Each structure stands twice: as structure tokens, then as C-alpha cells.
């Protein structure tokens, strides 16, 4: 039995979710940050992750307008129309043709945020050997690991590892005057997710409900004194783990109640609660109260670093669209909930003077199939977009529209961005994590593959130019050299052979090494963007790795082999020019 099963089955009251209530009091709004950020300013920042549970359909979220005819042929019933009151919303006419996007018509709020310079859309996000399982796919996204190296069961999550490094020896000596709040908070779930778990010890987060009931009644229901001694057995270790969880919940109870009581939401901001389809079926918005609670906690002084909220229902195998009314249906309601809730959340934060402190990112375990199915839905697919929001987010689009001509087994082939590139960028450029922290998160290999997501040219309401990119010197933990820093005395650069070269469909990378190690083959475009990744294991002696490059356009690329990816001794083993014709 793994730990998560043990927690749910043996002692569920030890993880009773918090419920917050109190009389709201408007706190003094913080002023907008000026040109220079202090370490205290960066220390006040937070990330809100929105899990779109079930696998969101990226092609109806961001319609590829440069291939619209092909898109409609693949989706004759559920495809978003290009005419009428429910036609797609053109995102930005100034984008290149291969980035022209039509937003789903229920994404008005996200269009408004893009026009306000507070949204960035990242196309074609995935990982090598995309997993089509809801459970394993979610574990991969939350663990921050590659499916080739992921354990069973998975024992830690990437934000748990980050918070563990950022707040060492938790929960001992916490809360303290410098960190009074739980490092992580999860809403909308009764059990803490894998993302907050770390290698050793209790998770770095707690769960919250959004129901306005009394917190003290929840805690008092546990009853009895907690034990101080534990049997020397597996059961004893699990019991110790649960007792630590219970003590942590008690330690933070009063503080979270205080933040919620002192906090407020901006008057006049309405979070959308329901959605009526053309069939009069009403969908409830479960995301709005979660984000509303997050805004209220932050306004009350909560300094939690990573919030996780959840919107479920994206497993749209049927009734994603309605014959004759393609832009209505289950996914339409969910996109309306997402778009309206996020817009209200940032309107709320702006009214509280807190919009500079929070960035938000969506993720989903996978995208959907390219062709619609016979029940007017879509099945499990591969890559999908990620959406990022906030005043600190640089507006724009990363990547080009997915190639609808490159489809196998009803799935998009290839991807442009590894999901860890986005999370690495947020940790380093927004939260100020140095390379030492990235090493502990196991994201160090992505430090030189970040995306331009954090705003470096924002003009605030006072006309002041603001650079939101964090100074990593504010990270209080030890730093290490980046992944491209190679100790030439200790590390050997091996001879890399690439053939055939030029190549058309397949290319082989041959490399001989003197020790066994995990490795990663990467192909980069001339602009530096990574266009292909393949994980491998090198054995002592000669190794041959074959790569499918049929998705690459003709041009000149750089093929690199990296050894021991994600570890402190990550290094470049070899690099070669590759010509694709």
C-alpha cells in the first residue's frame, strides 16, 4: 500500500480539509511595485496552478486558423464555426499566419486579459512518450519527472521538492515569524495531491475546502491527544507521518482563519457561478469559489507560495459539441468557467492592489484526439496548450499552431515545448529560484531552455516601467553552476557521430562513453528553441540512438547529447550540426 492510499484508508480524519469562515474586512491595498523589486517583493510572490482535470481539448480551445478548413473537415460537428454569433474570437491579427488563433467563443475573459497584456499562450506542450492514462499522466505533470524515469509508486512532486528546498526542515520550527503560513495550499480536494509530496517527510502543503463553514469544528472533530511514541515498524512510520500532518494542521489553523477573516474580495467583482447551454442544462462553476478564496487569503496576509486549484470534467468523450450548435456542450461550459473565473480573479486582485504578486498557469494531463468521434466528443490525445496569466506575464504566444497534417493514430505528432520548460521559467524568472534550487527540483537541465514568459517591459498605472524578472540572488539557498558549465578537468566531451547527414526521415546519433549513465538527446533550431527530445540510457562502449525527424522542417539544426539530465553533474557529452532536407 502506498502512502496516499494509507492516508485515505487508515486515518482520513487526520487530513480533514480546512473550511474557512469569518467577517471580511478590507485590508489596505498594496501599492503597485515600482521599477526595482526588492527581495521582499519577490518573496511575496505566489504561483496559482489550475489543473484542468480530464484532458482539455486544445484544438477547440485555441483553433488553428491557418488550417481552419482541415480542422473543420476533421471536426464537422464539434468544430468551432467561423460565422455567426458563436464564431471563434480572433486572438491577435498581428501574429504571424502560423500563430493565428481563434479562441473558443466562451473565452471572452481570456481575450480581454490578452488585450490587457496579461495572458501568454504556449502551444504544443507535452513530454517524450506522452502517456494517455489519466492517473499516470497526472502523476507525470505533478512529479515533474520523465515517464522513462518515473517510479511506481511516484513518491514526490516538483512543487513539493521546490518548497522543501525553500523551507528546509519543515515542519520543525514552522510556522515562524518569517513564514507564518503553509508553504503550499490545495483547494477543492480532500487529499493532498502528489505535487506537494517530497522525498522524505510530510507534504509541503495542506488542503482547504471552499465551503464557508467553521474551521474550529472540523479540527475539534479529530479528538484525543496525539501520540508521541511510535512502534518500530512500517505502521509506526506511517502513524508518525500522519501525526506530523495532524500537528501541522493544528499549527496553521488559527493563522489561516485569521487571514481569511482579515481578508476581503473586491466589491463589485462577480465570479461566474453557472453556465446554461442551449439545452438549458446548468453547469456549476467550481473554480470560481476556489480562486475567490485564494484572493481573500492573500489579501488577508497569507504568504503561501504555491496554490493548486482544480476544474474537473474535461474528459469529453461525448457531447463536447451539439449537432447544429457546435460551440455549445460540456467543454464550452468548462472554458466559460475557466475564462470568467480567471478574469474575475485578476479583477479582484487588482482591486486589492495585489495583481503584481500572482501568476497563474493551467495544465492538463493530455490533449484530445484530432478527429471527433461518433458521440460528438474527442478521445485521449497528446500535446495541448498551456495558458498563463498575470500582470507579471509577458503577453504573447510561444510556439506555432499544431500541424494537423502530421497525425498518427488520431493524435498530434511531436511537440514544441516540454512542460518542465514552463515550470522552470516560473520558478526561476518569477519566484527567483537559483540553479541550486532547480537542481533540487530536478529541473536544472531546463535552465537554458526557458521561455520568455515573465514581463520585462510592463508600464504601470503611474507610467513607470517595470521589469518583473526576478533576481536569483534573492534565493537564500546555495547556488550551483548552470547545466552548460562544464569542468573540463573532470568531465570528458565524447565524439558524437550523426548520420546520415543531411537526413530526411530518420537520423542516428552514435556516441561511445566510458561509463553507464542516463542521457537525453536534444535537437535545437538555429534560434535556440528545442524542437525534439529523446531520453535514453547510455551503456559503457558504443551506443546508437535513432531519432524520427519527419516532423522537422527542412533547415539547419544542432543535435546535442546531454548526460545525467536533471542532476548536479548534468553535462554536454557532444554536439553536432544536423541538416534536415
Coordinates of C-alpha atoms in Angstrom, one line a residue:
X1 CA 0.0 0.0 0.0
X2 CA 1.4 3.4 -0.9
X3 CA 1.3 6.4 1.4
X4 CA -1.6 8.1 -0.3
X5 CA -3.7 5.0 -0.1
X6 CA -2.7 4.6 3.6
X7 CA -3.7 8.2 4.4
X8 CA -7.1 7.8 2.7
X9 CA -7.9 4.4 4.2
X10 CA -6.4 4.3 7.6
X11 CA -6.9 7.7 9.2
X12 CA -8.9 10.1 7.0
X13 CA -9.7 12.5 9.8
X14 CA -6.0 13.4 10.0
X15 CA -6.3 15.0 6.7
X16 CA -9.7 16.7 7.1
X17 CA -9.8 19.7 4.8
X18 CA -9.9 23.2 6.2
X19 CA -13.1 25.2 5.9
X20 CA -12.6 28.9 6.4
X21 CA -15.1 31.5 7.6
X22 CA -15.1 34.9 9.2
X23 CA -16.2 38.5 8.8
X24 CA -14.5 40.1 5.8
X25 CA -12.6 43.3 6.5
X26 CA -11.0 45.2 3.6
X27 CA -7.2 45.5 4.2
X28 CA -5.2 48.4 2.9
X29 CA -4.2 47.7 -0.7
X30 CA -0.6 47.4 -1.5
X31 CA 0.8 50.0 -4.0
X32 CA 2.0 48.9 -7.4
X33 CA 5.6 47.9 -7.4
X34 CA 8.0 50.4 -8.8
X35 CA 11.0 50.0 -11.1
X36 CA 13.1 47.9 -8.8
X37 CA 12.0 44.9 -6.9
X38 CA 13.4 44.1 -3.5
X39 CA 13.9 40.6 -2.3
X40 CA 11.0 41.2 0.0
X41 CA 8.8 41.9 -3.1
X42 CA 9.9 38.7 -4.8
X43 CA 9.4 36.8 -1.5
X44 CA 5.7 37.9 -1.5
X45 CA 5.1 36.4 -4.9
X46 CA 2.9 33.3 -5.5
X47 CA 2.0 30.8 -8.2
X48 CA -1.5 29.6 -8.7
X49 CA -1.8 26.3 -10.7
X50 CA -5.1 25.4 -12.3
X51 CA -5.5 21.7 -13.1
X52 CA -7.9 21.1 -15.9
X53 CA -8.6 17.6 -14.9
X54 CA -9.6 15.1 -17.6
X55 CA -7.5 16.2 -20.6
X56 CA -8.6 19.5 -22.1
X57 CA -9.2 19.7 -25.9
X58 CA -6.6 22.1 -27.1
X59 CA -7.9 22.3 -30.7
X60 CA -11.3 23.7 -29.6
X61 CA -9.6 25.9 -27.0
X62 CA -7.1 27.5 -29.5
X63 CA -8.5 27.0 -33.0
X64 CA -5.6 26.9 -35.6
X65 CA -6.8 29.4 -38.1
X66 CA -4.1 28.8 -40.6
X67 CA -5.5 25.3 -41.1
X68 CA -9.2 26.1 -40.5
X69 CA -10.6 24.1 -43.5
X70 CA -8.7 21.0 -42.5
X71 CA -9.7 21.5 -38.9
X72 CA -13.4 21.6 -39.8
X73 CA -13.1 18.6 -42.0
X74 CA -11.7 16.7 -39.0
X75 CA -14.5 18.1 -36.8
X76 CA -17.6 18.6 -38.9
X77 CA -19.9 18.6 -35.8
X78 CA -17.9 19.9 -32.9
X79 CA -15.6 22.3 -34.7
X80 CA -16.0 25.9 -33.7
X81 CA -17.6 27.9 -36.5
X82 CA -16.2 30.9 -38.4
X83 CA -19.5 32.7 -38.7
X84 CA -22.5 33.8 -36.6
X85 CA -22.9 34.9 -33.0
X86 CA -20.9 31.9 -31.8
X87 CA -17.9 32.2 -34.1
X88 CA -14.4 31.9 -32.8
X89 CA -12.7 35.0 -31.3
X90 CA -9.7 36.1 -33.3
X91 CA -6.9 36.5 -30.7
X92 CA -4.5 38.9 -32.4
X93 CA -4.4 39.9 -36.1
X94 CA -0.7 41.0 -35.7
X95 CA 0.6 37.5 -35.1
X96 CA 2.3 35.5 -38.0
X97 CA 0.0 33.3 -40.0
X98 CA 1.2 30.1 -38.3
X99 CA 0.3 31.6 -34.9
X100 CA -3.1 32.9 -35.9
X101 CA -5.5 31.6 -33.2
X102 CA -9.2 31.6 -32.8
X103 CA -10.3 31.4 -29.1
X104 CA -13.4 29.4 -28.3
X105 CA -16.4 31.9 -28.2
X106 CA -16.8 31.3 -24.4
X107 CA -13.3 32.6 -23.7
X108 CA -14.2 36.3 -23.7
X109 CA -12.4 36.9 -20.4
X110 CA -9.2 35.4 -21.6
X111 CA -9.4 37.6 -24.8
X112 CA -9.8 40.6 -22.5
X113 CA -6.8 39.6 -20.5
X114 CA -4.7 39.1 -23.6
X115 CA -5.7 42.6 -24.8
X116 CA -4.8 44.0 -21.4
X117 CA -1.3 42.4 -21.7
X118 CA -1.9 39.8 -19.0
X119 CA -2.0 36.5 -20.9
X120 CA 0.5 34.3 -22.7
X121 CA -0.5 31.1 -24.6
X122 CA 2.1 28.3 -25.0
X123 CA 1.3 25.9 -27.9
X124 CA 2.2 22.2 -28.2
X125 CA 3.2 21.3 -24.6
X126 CA 3.9 17.7 -23.8
X127 CA 6.8 15.4 -22.9
X128 CA 8.5 12.4 -24.5
X129 CA 6.3 9.3 -24.9
X130 CA 3.1 11.1 -23.9
X131 CA 1.1 9.0 -21.5
X132 CA -2.6 8.6 -22.3
X133 CA -3.6 7.5 -18.8
X134 CA -5.4 10.0 -16.6
X135 CA -3.7 8.7 -13.5
X136 CA -0.1 8.2 -14.8
X137 CA -0.4 11.4 -16.9
X138 CA -1.3 13.4 -13.9
X139 CA 1.5 11.9 -11.9
X140 CA 4.0 12.9 -14.6
X141 CA 2.8 16.5 -14.6
X142 CA 2.8 16.8 -10.8
X143 CA 6.0 14.9 -10.2
X144 CA 8.0 16.9 -12.8
X145 CA 9.6 13.7 -14.0
X146 CA 10.1 11.9 -17.3
X147 CA 8.0 8.8 -17.8
X148 CA 11.2 6.9 -18.6
X149 CA 12.5 7.5 -15.1
X150 CA 9.3 7.8 -13.1
X151 CA 8.9 5.3 -10.2
X152 CA 5.9 3.2 -9.2
X153 CA 4.6 4.5 -6.9
X154 CA 5.7 8.0 -7.5
X155 CA 7.0 9.4 -4.3
X156 CA 7.4 13.2 -4.8
X157 CA 6.2 16.2 -6.7
X158 CA 8.1 19.1 -8.2
X159 CA 6.5 21.8 -6.1
X160 CA 7.0 19.6 -3.0
X161 CA 10.7 19.4 -3.9
X162 CA 10.8 23.1 -4.5
X163 CA 9.1 24.1 -1.2
X164 CA 11.2 21.5 0.7
X165 CA 14.4 23.2 -0.5
X166 CA 13.0 26.7 0.0
X167 CA 11.8 25.9 3.6
X168 CA 14.3 23.4 5.0
X169 CA 13.4 21.2 7.9
X170 CA 9.7 21.6 7.5
X171 CA 7.6 21.2 9.7
X172 CA 10.1 21.7 12.5
X173 CA 10.3 25.3 13.6
X174 CA 7.3 26.2 11.4
X175 CA 5.3 28.4 11.4
X176 CA 7.8 31.1 12.4
X177 CA 7.9 34.9 12.1
X178 CA 9.5 34.7 8.7
X179 CA 7.0 32.2 7.3
X180 CA 3.7 32.1 9.2
X181 CA 1.7 30.3 6.5
X182 CA 1.8 26.8 5.0
X183 CA 4.2 26.8 2.0
X184 CA 1.5 25.2 -0.2
X185 CA -2.3 25.1 -0.2
X186 CA -4.6 22.9 -2.3
X187 CA -8.3 23.7 -2.8
X188 CA -11.1 21.6 -3.9
X189 CA -9.7 18.3 -2.8
X190 CA -9.9 16.2 0.4
X191 CA -6.5 14.6 0.0
X192 CA -3.2 16.5 -0.7
X193 CA -2.0 15.8 -4.2
X194 CA 1.2 14.2 -5.3
X195 CA 2.6 17.6 -6.3
X196 CA 3.2 18.7 -2.7
X197 CA 4.9 15.4 -1.6
X198 CA 8.6 15.4 -1.1
X199 CA 11.2 12.6 -0.9
X200 CA 11.1 12.4 2.9
X201 CA 8.6 13.7 5.4
X202 CA 5.1 15.0 5.3
X203 CA 3.8 17.0 2.2
X204 CA 4.7 20.7 1.9
X205 CA 1.1 21.7 1.6
X206 CA -2.3 21.4 3.2
X207 CA -5.8 21.0 1.8
X208 CA -8.6 23.6 2.0
X209 CA -12.3 23.4 1.2
X210 CA -14.0 26.5 0.0
X211 CA -17.3 26.0 1.9
X212 CA -17.9 28.8 4.4
X213 CA -18.2 26.5 7.5
X214 CA -16.4 26.8 10.8
X215 CA -12.8 25.6 10.8
X216 CA -12.7 25.0 14.5
X217 CA -15.5 22.4 14.3
X218 CA -13.5 20.5 11.7
X219 CA -10.4 20.4 13.8
X220 CA -12.2 19.6 17.1
X221 CA -13.7 16.5 15.4
X222 CA -10.4 14.8 15.5
X223 CA -10.4 14.3 19.2
X224 CA -7.9 13.0 21.7
X225 CA -4.2 13.7 22.3
X226 CA -1.8 12.8 19.6
X227 CA 0.8 10.1 20.4
X228 CA 4.5 10.9 20.9
X229 CA 5.9 7.4 20.6
X230 CA 5.6 5.1 17.6
X231 CA 6.2 1.4 17.0
X232 CA 9.5 0.5 15.3
X233 CA 7.7 -0.8 12.2
X234 CA 6.3 0.3 8.8
X235 CA 3.0 1.0 10.6
X236 CA 4.8 3.1 13.2
X237 CA 6.4 5.2 10.4
X238 CA 3.1 5.8 8.7
X239 CA 1.5 6.7 12.0
X240 CA 4.3 9.2 12.8
X241 CA 3.7 10.6 9.3
X242 CA 0.0 11.1 10.0
X243 CA 0.6 12.6 13.4
X244 CA 3.0 15.1 11.9
X245 CA 0.3 16.0 9.4
X246 CA -2.2 16.5 12.2
X247 CA 0.1 18.7 14.2
X248 CA 0.8 20.8 11.1
X249 CA -2.9 21.2 10.5
X250 CA -3.4 22.4 14.1
X251 CA -0.4 24.7 13.9
X252 CA -1.8 26.6 10.9
X253 CA -5.5 26.5 11.9
X254 CA -5.6 29.9 13.6
X255 CA -3.3 31.6 11.1
X256 CA -5.5 30.6 8.1
X257 CA -8.6 31.6 9.9
X258 CA -7.0 35.0 10.7
X259 CA -6.0 35.5 7.0
X260 CA -9.5 34.6 5.8
X261 CA -11.1 36.8 8.4
X262 CA -8.9 39.8 7.8
X263 CA -9.0 39.3 4.0
X264 CA -11.6 40.6 1.6
X265 CA -12.7 40.4 -2.0
X266 CA -13.1 43.4 -4.2
X267 CA -16.7 44.7 -4.1
X268 CA -18.4 44.6 -7.4
X269 CA -16.3 41.7 -8.9
X270 CA -18.6 38.9 -9.8
X271 CA -17.2 35.4 -10.1
X272 CA -19.2 33.4 -12.7
X273 CA -21.1 30.6 -11.0
X274 CA -23.3 28.9 -13.6
X275 CA -23.4 28.3 -17.4
X276 CA -26.6 27.5 -19.3
X277 CA -26.2 25.6 -22.6
X278 CA -28.7 25.9 -25.4
X279 CA -30.4 22.8 -23.9
X280 CA -31.0 24.7 -20.7
X281 CA -28.7 22.3 -18.8
X282 CA -27.0 24.2 -16.0
X283 CA -23.3 23.6 -15.2
X284 CA -21.9 24.8 -11.9
X285 CA -18.6 26.6 -11.7
X286 CA -16.4 25.0 -9.1
X287 CA -13.4 27.1 -10.0
X288 CA -14.8 30.5 -9.0
X289 CA -15.1 29.9 -5.3
X290 CA -11.6 28.3 -5.2
X291 CA -10.0 31.4 -6.8
X292 CA -12.1 33.7 -4.7
X293 CA -10.8 32.1 -1.6
X294 CA -7.2 32.4 -2.8
X295 CA -7.7 36.1 -3.4
X296 CA -9.2 36.6 0.0
X297 CA -6.4 34.7 1.8
X298 CA -3.7 36.6 0.0
X299 CA -5.4 39.9 0.8
X300 CA -5.5 38.8 4.5
X301 CA -1.7 38.4 4.5
X302 CA -1.3 34.8 3.5
X303 CA 2.2 34.2 2.1
X304 CA 1.7 30.7 0.7
X305 CA 4.0 30.2 -2.3
X306 CA 2.1 27.7 -4.5
X307 CA -1.7 27.2 -4.6
X308 CA -3.3 24.4 -6.5
X309 CA -6.9 24.7 -7.6
X310 CA -8.9 22.3 -9.8
X311 CA -11.6 22.3 -12.5
X312 CA -12.8 18.8 -13.4
X313 CA -14.9 17.4 -16.3
X314 CA -12.5 17.8 -19.3
X315 CA -12.7 14.1 -20.2
X316 CA -15.1 14.9 -23.1
X317 CA -15.6 11.6 -24.9
X318 CA -19.1 12.6 -25.7
X319 CA -21.4 15.7 -26.1
X320 CA -18.4 18.0 -26.4
X321 CA -20.4 19.7 -29.1
X322 CA -24.1 19.6 -30.1
X323 CA -25.2 18.9 -33.7
X324 CA -26.2 22.2 -35.2
X325 CA -24.7 24.1 -32.2
X326 CA -21.1 23.1 -32.3
X327 CA -19.8 25.6 -29.8
X328 CA -22.2 24.5 -27.0
X329 CA -21.7 21.5 -24.8
X330 CA -19.6 20.3 -21.9
X331 CA -16.3 21.8 -22.8
X332 CA -17.9 25.1 -23.7
X333 CA -19.2 25.4 -20.1
X334 CA -15.8 24.5 -18.7
X335 CA -14.0 27.1 -20.9
X336 CA -16.6 29.6 -19.8
X337 CA -15.9 28.8 -16.2
X338 CA -12.1 29.0 -16.7
X339 CA -12.1 32.2 -18.7
X340 CA -14.6 34.0 -16.5
X341 CA -13.2 32.8 -13.2
X342 CA -9.6 33.8 -14.1
X343 CA -10.7 37.2 -15.3
X344 CA -12.7 37.8 -12.1
X345 CA -9.7 36.6 -10.1
X346 CA -7.4 39.2 -11.6
X347 CA -10.0 41.9 -11.4
X348 CA -10.3 41.0 -7.7
X349 CA -6.6 41.1 -7.2
X350 CA -6.3 44.4 -9.0
X351 CA -8.9 45.9 -6.7
X352 CA -7.0 44.7 -3.7
X353 CA -3.7 46.0 -5.1
X354 CA -2.3 42.5 -5.4
X355 CA -2.2 41.9 -9.1
X356 CA 1.6 42.2 -9.2
X357 CA 2.0 39.3 -6.8
X358 CA 0.4 36.4 -8.5
X359 CA 0.9 34.5 -11.8
X360 CA -1.4 31.7 -12.8
X361 CA -0.8 28.7 -15.1
X362 CA -3.1 26.0 -16.4
X363 CA -2.2 22.4 -17.1
X364 CA -4.0 19.2 -18.1
X365 CA -2.8 15.6 -18.3
X366 CA -3.0 15.5 -22.1
X367 CA -4.9 17.0 -25.1
X368 CA -7.6 15.3 -27.1
X369 CA -7.7 13.4 -30.4
X370 CA -7.7 15.3 -33.6
X371 CA -10.8 13.8 -35.2
X372 CA -14.1 13.9 -33.4
X373 CA -15.7 10.6 -32.6
X374 CA -19.2 9.2 -33.3
X375 CA -20.6 10.5 -30.0
X376 CA -19.7 14.2 -30.8
X377 CA -16.6 14.1 -28.5
X378 CA -12.9 13.5 -28.6
X379 CA -10.7 10.8 -27.1
X380 CA -7.3 10.9 -25.4
X381 CA -4.7 12.7 -27.4
X382 CA -1.2 14.1 -27.0
X383 CA 0.1 17.7 -26.8
X384 CA -2.0 20.6 -25.7
X385 CA -1.6 24.3 -24.9
X386 CA -0.9 25.9 -21.5
X387 CA -2.3 29.3 -20.6
X388 CA -0.6 31.7 -18.3
X389 CA -2.0 34.9 -16.7
X390 CA -0.9 37.8 -14.6
X391 CA 0.5 41.3 -14.7
X392 CA 3.9 39.8 -14.4
X393 CA 3.3 37.6 -17.5
X394 CA 4.6 38.8 -20.9
X395 CA 1.7 38.9 -23.3
X396 CA 2.0 36.8 -26.5
X397 CA 2.2 33.3 -27.9
X398 CA 5.0 30.8 -27.7
X399 CA 5.2 28.2 -30.5
X400 CA 3.2 27.7 -33.6
X401 CA -0.1 26.1 -34.3
X402 CA -0.1 22.3 -34.2
X403 CA 0.4 20.6 -37.5
X404 CA -2.9 18.9 -38.5
X405 CA -1.2 17.2 -41.4
X406 CA 1.0 15.3 -39.1
X407 CA -1.4 13.0 -37.3
X408 CA -1.0 9.3 -36.4
X409 CA -3.5 7.1 -34.6
X410 CA -5.7 10.2 -34.3
X411 CA -3.1 12.1 -32.3
X412 CA -0.8 15.1 -33.0
X413 CA 2.7 14.0 -33.5
X414 CA 5.7 15.7 -31.9
X415 CA 5.6 18.7 -29.6
X416 CA 7.4 22.1 -29.3
X417 CA 7.7 22.6 -25.5
X418 CA 8.4 20.3 -22.7
X419 CA 6.1 21.1 -19.8
X420 CA 9.1 21.5 -17.5
X421 CA 10.3 24.4 -19.5
X422 CA 7.3 26.4 -18.4
X423 CA 7.5 25.4 -14.8
X424 CA 11.3 26.1 -14.7
X425 CA 10.7 29.5 -16.1
X426 CA 8.1 30.3 -13.5
X427 CA 10.3 29.0 -10.6
X428 CA 13.4 30.9 -11.8
X429 CA 12.2 34.1 -13.5
X430 CA 9.2 34.7 -11.3
X431 CA 10.0 33.1 -8.0
X432 CA 13.7 33.8 -8.2
X433 CA 14.9 30.2 -7.8
X434 CA 18.7 29.9 -8.4
X435 CA 20.3 26.9 -10.2
X436 CA 20.9 25.2 -6.8
X437 CA 17.1 25.2 -6.2
X438 CA 16.4 24.0 -9.7
X439 CA 18.9 21.2 -9.1
X440 CA 16.9 20.0 -6.1
X441 CA 13.6 20.3 -8.0
X442 CA 15.3 18.2 -10.8
X443 CA 14.7 20.9 -13.4
X444 CA 18.3 22.1 -13.8
X445 CA 18.6 20.7 -17.3
X446 CA 15.9 23.1 -18.4
X447 CA 17.6 26.3 -17.0
X448 CA 18.9 27.1 -20.5
X449 CA 15.6 26.3 -22.2
X450 CA 13.3 28.8 -20.5
X451 CA 10.6 30.6 -22.4
X452 CA 10.0 34.4 -22.5
X453 CA 7.1 34.3 -20.1
X454 CA 7.9 36.9 -17.5
X455 CA 7.2 40.6 -18.3
X456 CA 10.3 42.8 -18.6
X457 CA 8.6 45.8 -20.2
X458 CA 5.4 46.5 -18.3
X459 CA 4.3 50.1 -17.8
X460 CA 2.2 50.5 -14.6
X461 CA -0.7 52.9 -13.9
X462 CA 1.8 55.6 -12.9
X463 CA 3.7 55.4 -16.2
X464 CA 6.6 53.6 -14.5
X465 CA 8.5 50.9 -16.5
X466 CA 8.5 47.6 -14.5
X467 CA 10.7 44.6 -15.0
X468 CA 9.2 41.6 -13.3
X469 CA 12.0 39.2 -14.0
X470 CA 13.3 38.0 -10.6
X471 CA 16.8 38.4 -9.3
X472 CA 18.0 34.9 -8.4
X473 CA 20.4 36.4 -5.8
X474 CA 17.3 36.8 -3.6
X475 CA 17.2 33.0 -3.3
X476 CA 18.5 32.2 0.2
X477 CA 19.7 28.7 -0.7
X478 CA 23.1 27.7 -2.1
X479 CA 23.6 28.1 -5.8
X480 CA 25.3 25.8 -8.3
X481 CA 26.7 26.2 -11.8
X482 CA 24.2 26.0 -14.6
X483 CA 23.9 23.0 -16.9
X484 CA 26.2 24.4 -19.6
X485 CA 29.1 25.0 -17.1
X486 CA 31.5 22.1 -17.7
X487 CA 34.5 21.2 -15.6
X488 CA 36.9 20.4 -18.4
X489 CA 39.3 18.6 -16.0
X490 CA 36.7 16.3 -14.6
X491 CA 34.3 15.8 -17.5
X492 CA 35.1 14.4 -20.9
X493 CA 33.5 15.5 -24.1
X494 CA 32.8 12.4 -26.2
X495 CA 32.9 12.1 -30.0
X496 CA 29.4 12.4 -31.4
X497 CA 28.6 10.9 -34.8
X498 CA 25.4 11.9 -36.6
X499 CA 24.3 10.1 -39.8
X500 CA 23.0 10.3 -42.4
X501 CA 23.6 14.0 -42.5
X502 CA 21.8 15.6 -44.4
X503 CA 18.8 13.5 -43.3
X504 CA 15.2 13.3 -44.3
X505 CA 13.1 10.9 -42.1
X506 CA 15.4 9.4 -39.6
X507 CA 18.8 10.2 -38.1
X508 CA 21.1 8.2 -35.9
X509 CA 23.3 9.6 -33.1
X510 CA 26.3 7.4 -32.3
X511 CA 28.4 8.0 -29.2
X512 CA 30.9 5.9 -27.2
X513 CA 31.1 6.5 -23.5
X514 CA 33.3 5.0 -20.7
X515 CA 30.5 4.6 -18.1
X516 CA 26.8 3.9 -18.0
X517 CA 24.5 6.9 -17.4
X518 CA 21.0 8.3 -18.2
X519 CA 21.1 10.7 -21.1
X520 CA 18.9 13.0 -23.3
X521 CA 19.2 13.8 -27.0
X522 CA 18.0 17.2 -27.9
X523 CA 17.6 18.9 -31.3
X524 CA 17.6 22.7 -31.3
X525 CA 16.7 25.2 -34.1
X526 CA 19.0 28.0 -35.1
X527 CA 17.1 30.3 -32.8
X528 CA 17.8 28.1 -29.8
X529 CA 14.4 26.6 -29.4
X530 CA 14.3 22.9 -28.6
X531 CA 12.2 21.1 -31.3
X532 CA 12.8 17.4 -30.3
X533 CA 13.8 15.5 -27.2
X534 CA 14.5 11.8 -26.7
X535 CA 15.5 10.2 -23.4
X536 CA 18.0 7.3 -23.5
X537 CA 20.3 5.2 -21.3
X538 CA 23.9 5.0 -22.4
X539 CA 25.9 1.9 -21.7
X540 CA 29.7 1.6 -21.5
X541 CA 31.0 1.4 -25.0
X542 CA 29.3 2.3 -28.3
X543 CA 25.7 3.5 -28.3
X544 CA 23.4 4.1 -31.2
X545 CA 20.2 6.2 -30.8
X546 CA 17.7 6.5 -33.7
X547 CA 15.5 9.6 -34.0
X548 CA 12.4 10.2 -36.0
X549 CA 12.7 13.6 -37.6
X550 CA 9.8 13.5 -40.0
X551 CA 8.1 16.4 -38.1
X552 CA 11.1 18.7 -38.6
X553 CA 11.0 21.3 -41.4
X554 CA 13.9 21.5 -43.8
X555 CA 16.8 23.5 -42.3
X556 CA 19.9 23.5 -40.1
X557 CA 19.7 22.3 -36.5
X558 CA 22.0 21.5 -33.6
X559 CA 21.9 17.9 -32.2
X560 CA 23.2 17.6 -28.6
X561 CA 23.6 14.6 -26.2
X562 CA 23.4 15.5 -22.5
X563 CA 24.5 13.1 -19.8
X564 CA 22.8 12.7 -16.4
X565 CA 19.9 15.1 -17.1
X566 CA 18.5 16.9 -14.1
X567 CA 21.3 16.0 -11.7
X568 CA 24.1 18.2 -10.3
X569 CA 26.6 16.8 -12.8
X570 CA 24.5 17.3 -15.9
X571 CA 26.9 17.9 -18.8
X572 CA 27.0 18.2 -22.5
X573 CA 28.5 15.0 -23.9
X574 CA 28.6 16.0 -27.6
X575 CA 27.2 18.4 -30.1
X576 CA 26.9 18.3 -33.9
X577 CA 25.3 20.3 -36.7
X578 CA 22.3 18.5 -38.4
X579 CA 20.9 19.3 -41.8
X580 CA 17.3 18.3 -42.5
X581 CA 16.3 18.3 -46.1

